[in-house]
Amino acid sequence: MNLYIRYFDYEALTTSFDQAFDFLYSIDEIGMNPRIEQDIRDYMSSNVLFPKRYKVRAKVYFIMIKTTARTMEEFKNHKKGQENGEEFVSAAKQQQNEIMQHINEQKFGWYEGVIDFKRVVVNPNTGKCVYIDTRFIAQCKAISAADCYNRLVDHLQQKVDSRSQFPSIKGKNFQYRFLGDQPEV
């Protein structure tokens, strides 16, 4: 995974820690230090694909973006959505596609689903509605993790206020595990 770094008019596409640090240390305004260096190492070695920004001073940041692009031209063409006439798929999009394939995989049996959602509850003292973080755990028979998610949300929609907010199936607020032919007791 390569790293695109930008600070105002300074920009670079790096392929290693050393290149990234050489570029950042060459810009005096950034004020690189061992703490920032370690944080960048952690970011580069993690599975996180979201861009990361670092504060230089009030309202001034430099940004880092993980990319599979090998050249600056390839990275800039990716922004336009095409590379040599072919659709360029980002690493984040590929990871999201893999997650959806796994969720939609047909595997009939028992699933344990966990949904963290925002439940609307009326405060009896004020009469106003408030959102409360709520965790719902249930076991159900389903043909896939997506089917499990849909069954849990359908059940909850019948039991809670219609203004409650449910998470995306792709997000971190929905987890599941396949239990097999028998539910756990």
mmCIF file of C-alpha atoms in Angstrom:
data_model
loop_
_atom_site.group_PDB
_atom_site.id
_atom_site.type_symbol
_atom_site.label_atom_id
_atom_site.label_comp_id
_atom_site.label_asym_id
_atom_site.label_seq_id
_atom_site.Cartn_x
_atom_site.Cartn_y
_atom_site.Cartn_z
ATOM 1 C CA MET A 1 0.000 0.000 0.000
ATOM 2 C CA ASN A 2 1.383 3.406 -0.990
ATOM 3 C CA LEU A 3 0.802 6.703 0.768
ATOM 4 C CA TYR A 4 -0.198 10.031 -0.789
ATOM 5 C CA ILE A 5 0.800 12.982 1.419
ATOM 6 C CA ARG A 6 -0.223 16.599 0.844
ATOM 7 C CA TYR A 7 0.515 19.831 2.669
ATOM 8 C CA PHE A 8 -0.662 22.899 0.716
ATOM 9 C CA ASP A 9 1.348 22.818 -2.558
ATOM 10 C CA TYR A 10 3.704 20.074 -1.333
ATOM 11 C CA GLU A 11 2.641 16.585 -2.308
ATOM 12 C CA ALA A 12 4.249 13.182 -2.663
ATOM 13 C CA LEU A 13 3.343 9.589 -3.372
ATOM 14 C CA THR A 14 5.541 7.363 -1.209
ATOM 15 C CA THR A 15 6.073 3.627 -1.214
ATOM 16 C CA SER A 16 7.873 3.220 2.122
ATOM 17 C CA PHE A 17 8.191 4.617 5.634
ATOM 18 C CA ASP A 18 11.559 6.178 4.779
ATOM 19 C CA GLN A 19 10.218 8.055 1.753
ATOM 20 C CA ALA A 20 7.246 9.348 3.748
ATOM 21 C CA PHE A 21 9.434 10.550 6.617
ATOM 22 C CA ASP A 22 12.020 12.113 4.290
ATOM 23 C CA PHE A 23 9.226 14.094 2.641
ATOM 24 C CA LEU A 24 7.625 15.177 5.936
ATOM 25 C CA TYR A 25 10.938 16.079 7.602
ATOM 26 C CA SER A 26 11.826 18.221 4.554
ATOM 27 C CA ILE A 27 8.918 20.572 5.388
ATOM 28 C CA ASP A 28 9.981 22.587 8.442
ATOM 29 C CA GLU A 29 6.488 23.962 9.147
ATOM 30 C CA ILE A 30 5.146 20.495 9.964
ATOM 31 C CA GLY A 31 7.439 20.019 12.958
ATOM 32 C CA MET A 32 7.822 16.258 12.735
ATOM 33 C CA ASN A 33 8.642 14.433 15.954
ATOM 34 C CA PRO A 34 8.922 10.790 17.140
ATOM 35 C CA ARG A 35 5.298 10.749 18.356
ATOM 36 C CA ILE A 36 3.925 11.726 14.935
ATOM 37 C CA GLU A 37 6.384 9.341 13.265
ATOM 38 C CA GLN A 38 5.125 6.400 15.376
ATOM 39 C CA ASP A 39 1.500 7.357 14.707
ATOM 40 C CA ILE A 40 2.182 7.373 10.953
ATOM 41 C CA ARG A 41 3.873 3.954 11.198
ATOM 42 C CA ASP A 42 0.796 2.616 13.028
ATOM 43 C CA TYR A 43 -1.524 4.121 10.387
ATOM 44 C CA MET A 44 0.483 2.699 7.470
ATOM 45 C CA SER A 45 0.593 -0.807 8.973
ATOM 46 C CA SER A 46 -3.089 -0.874 10.005
ATOM 47 C CA ASN A 47 -6.081 -2.029 7.951
ATOM 48 C CA VAL A 48 -7.654 1.433 8.198
ATOM 49 C CA LEU A 49 -8.286 2.810 4.705
ATOM 50 C CA PHE A 50 -9.749 6.187 5.609
ATOM 51 C CA PRO A 51 -7.645 9.313 4.983
ATOM 52 C CA LYS A 52 -5.847 10.682 8.023
ATOM 53 C CA ARG A 53 -5.005 14.277 8.802
ATOM 54 C CA TYR A 54 -2.562 15.788 11.263
ATOM 55 C CA LYS A 55 -2.850 19.201 12.810
ATOM 56 C CA VAL A 56 0.165 21.446 12.205
ATOM 57 C CA ARG A 57 -1.352 24.504 13.888
ATOM 58 C CA ALA A 58 -4.814 26.038 14.268
ATOM 59 C CA LYS A 59 -6.867 25.219 11.150
ATOM 60 C CA VAL A 60 -3.798 23.926 9.263
ATOM 61 C CA TYR A 61 -3.371 20.214 8.532
ATOM 62 C CA PHE A 62 -1.488 17.813 6.308
ATOM 63 C CA ILE A 63 -3.339 14.819 4.906
ATOM 64 C CA MET A 64 -2.379 11.212 4.158
ATOM 65 C CA ILE A 65 -4.323 8.832 1.924
ATOM 66 C CA LYS A 66 -3.589 5.132 1.451
ATOM 67 C CA THR A 67 -3.695 4.105 -2.187
ATOM 68 C CA THR A 68 -2.822 1.259 -4.522
ATOM 69 C CA ALA A 69 -1.691 3.748 -7.183
ATOM 70 C CA ARG A 70 1.948 3.303 -8.185
ATOM 71 C CA THR A 71 2.488 6.769 -9.676
ATOM 72 C CA MET A 72 1.213 10.274 -8.996
ATOM 73 C CA GLU A 73 -0.475 10.301 -12.424
ATOM 74 C CA GLU A 74 -2.301 7.069 -11.605
ATOM 75 C CA PHE A 75 -3.403 8.522 -8.262
ATOM 76 C CA LYS A 76 -4.698 11.733 -9.876
ATOM 77 C CA ASN A 77 -6.526 9.760 -12.592
ATOM 78 C CA HIS A 78 -8.115 7.663 -9.828
ATOM 79 C CA LYS A 79 -9.678 10.843 -8.480
ATOM 80 C CA LYS A 80 -11.374 11.327 -11.856
ATOM 81 C CA GLY A 81 -12.663 7.750 -11.632
ATOM 82 C CA GLN A 82 -10.825 6.226 -14.564
ATOM 83 C CA GLU A 83 -7.395 4.996 -15.478
ATOM 84 C CA ASN A 84 -6.643 4.376 -19.172
ATOM 85 C CA GLY A 85 -10.349 3.943 -19.893
ATOM 86 C CA GLU A 86 -10.812 1.278 -17.213
ATOM 87 C CA GLU A 87 -12.563 1.791 -13.907
ATOM 88 C CA PHE A 88 -9.992 2.102 -11.107
ATOM 89 C CA VAL A 89 -11.269 0.473 -7.917
ATOM 90 C CA SER A 90 -9.823 1.811 -4.675
ATOM 91 C CA ALA A 91 -8.613 -0.422 -1.865
ATOM 92 C CA ALA A 92 -11.513 0.722 0.325
ATOM 93 C CA LYS A 93 -14.031 -0.203 -2.353
ATOM 94 C CA GLN A 94 -12.423 -3.628 -2.789
ATOM 95 C CA GLN A 95 -12.544 -4.244 0.960
ATOM 96 C CA GLN A 96 -16.190 -3.180 1.071
ATOM 97 C CA ASN A 97 -17.015 -5.547 -1.797
ATOM 98 C CA GLU A 98 -15.301 -8.427 0.041
ATOM 99 C CA ILE A 99 -17.281 -7.661 3.195
ATOM 100 C CA MET A 100 -20.557 -7.652 1.255
ATOM 101 C CA GLN A 101 -19.685 -10.925 -0.470
ATOM 102 C CA HIS A 102 -19.004 -12.501 2.920
ATOM 103 C CA ILE A 103 -22.246 -11.109 4.386
ATOM 104 C CA ASN A 104 -24.310 -12.307 1.404
ATOM 105 C CA GLU A 105 -22.698 -15.763 1.315
ATOM 106 C CA GLN A 106 -25.448 -18.409 1.404
ATOM 107 C CA LYS A 107 -24.918 -20.598 4.471
ATOM 108 C CA PHE A 108 -28.136 -21.916 5.979
ATOM 109 C CA GLY A 109 -28.216 -22.384 9.747
ATOM 110 C CA TRP A 110 -28.302 -20.523 13.039
ATOM 111 C CA TYR A 111 -26.707 -17.099 13.401
ATOM 112 C CA GLU A 112 -26.135 -14.923 16.420
ATOM 113 C CA GLY A 113 -26.571 -11.279 15.473
ATOM 114 C CA VAL A 114 -25.638 -8.206 17.494
ATOM 115 C CA ILE A 115 -27.016 -4.785 16.528
ATOM 116 C CA ASP A 116 -26.046 -1.559 18.300
ATOM 117 C CA PHE A 117 -28.699 1.015 17.402
ATOM 118 C CA LYS A 118 -30.152 4.357 18.516
ATOM 119 C CA ARG A 119 -33.462 3.690 20.246
ATOM 120 C CA VAL A 120 -35.961 6.525 20.685
ATOM 121 C CA VAL A 121 -37.389 6.718 24.202
ATOM 122 C CA VAL A 122 -39.737 9.359 25.631
ATOM 123 C CA ASN A 123 -38.387 11.000 28.793
ATOM 124 C CA PRO A 124 -41.322 10.849 31.266
ATOM 125 C CA ASN A 125 -40.202 14.018 33.092
ATOM 126 C CA THR A 126 -39.944 16.301 30.061
ATOM 127 C CA GLY A 127 -42.053 14.477 27.480
ATOM 128 C CA LYS A 128 -39.224 14.879 24.960
ATOM 129 C CA CYS A 129 -37.709 12.068 22.951
ATOM 130 C CA VAL A 130 -34.092 11.048 23.457
ATOM 131 C CA TYR A 131 -31.862 8.625 21.604
ATOM 132 C CA ILE A 132 -30.354 5.880 23.748
ATOM 133 C CA ASP A 133 -27.579 3.574 22.545
ATOM 134 C CA THR A 134 -29.056 0.091 22.725
ATOM 135 C CA ARG A 135 -27.554 -3.329 22.037
ATOM 136 C CA PHE A 136 -29.797 -6.125 20.776
ATOM 137 C CA ILE A 137 -28.525 -9.704 20.632
ATOM 138 C CA ALA A 138 -30.528 -12.566 19.203
ATOM 139 C CA GLN A 139 -30.148 -15.951 17.585
ATOM 140 C CA CYS A 140 -32.142 -16.756 14.479
ATOM 141 C CA LYS A 141 -32.251 -19.252 11.666
ATOM 142 C CA ALA A 142 -31.225 -17.608 8.393
ATOM 143 C CA ILE A 143 -29.730 -18.336 4.992
ATOM 144 C CA SER A 144 -26.998 -15.682 5.277
ATOM 145 C CA ALA A 145 -25.669 -12.959 7.549
ATOM 146 C CA ALA A 146 -27.646 -10.426 5.493
ATOM 147 C CA ASP A 147 -30.829 -12.416 6.117
ATOM 148 C CA CYS A 148 -29.978 -12.485 9.846
ATOM 149 C CA TYR A 149 -29.560 -8.690 9.837
ATOM 150 C CA ASN A 150 -32.873 -8.181 8.015
ATOM 151 C CA ARG A 151 -34.718 -10.471 10.442
ATOM 152 C CA LEU A 152 -33.307 -8.646 13.478
ATOM 153 C CA VAL A 153 -34.156 -5.199 12.081
ATOM 154 C CA ASP A 154 -37.679 -6.327 11.053
ATOM 155 C CA HIS A 155 -38.276 -7.642 14.582
ATOM 156 C CA LEU A 156 -36.953 -4.454 16.195
ATOM 157 C CA GLN A 157 -39.024 -2.186 13.944
ATOM 158 C CA GLN A 158 -42.157 -3.879 15.286
ATOM 159 C CA LYS A 159 -41.061 -3.460 18.916
ATOM 160 C CA VAL A 160 -39.494 0.041 19.144
ATOM 161 C CA ASP A 161 -40.426 3.583 18.144
ATOM 162 C CA SER A 162 -40.336 4.081 14.365
ATOM 163 C CA ARG A 163 -37.878 6.998 14.771
ATOM 164 C CA SER A 164 -35.192 4.636 16.086
ATOM 165 C CA GLN A 165 -32.082 4.507 13.901
ATOM 166 C CA PHE A 166 -30.558 1.231 12.739
ATOM 167 C CA PRO A 167 -26.963 0.850 11.538
ATOM 168 C CA SER A 168 -25.796 -0.153 8.095
ATOM 169 C CA ILE A 169 -25.201 -3.846 7.553
ATOM 170 C CA LYS A 170 -21.641 -2.950 6.465
ATOM 171 C CA GLY A 171 -20.794 -0.942 9.580
ATOM 172 C CA LYS A 172 -19.152 -1.853 12.841
ATOM 173 C CA ASN A 173 -22.485 -1.698 14.696
ATOM 174 C CA PHE A 174 -23.615 -5.006 13.249
ATOM 175 C CA GLN A 175 -21.718 -8.182 14.117
ATOM 176 C CA TYR A 176 -22.654 -11.778 13.582
ATOM 177 C CA ARG A 177 -21.329 -15.272 13.922
ATOM 178 C CA PHE A 178 -22.458 -18.494 12.340
ATOM 179 C CA LEU A 179 -23.485 -21.062 14.979
ATOM 180 C CA GLY A 180 -24.109 -24.045 12.710
ATOM 181 C CA ASP A 181 -27.083 -26.400 12.753
ATOM 182 C CA GLN A 182 -28.001 -25.837 16.412
ATOM 183 C CA PRO A 183 -28.421 -22.613 18.406
ATOM 184 C CA GLU A 184 -26.279 -22.079 21.499
ATOM 185 C CA VAL A 185 -28.000 -22.410 24.830
#
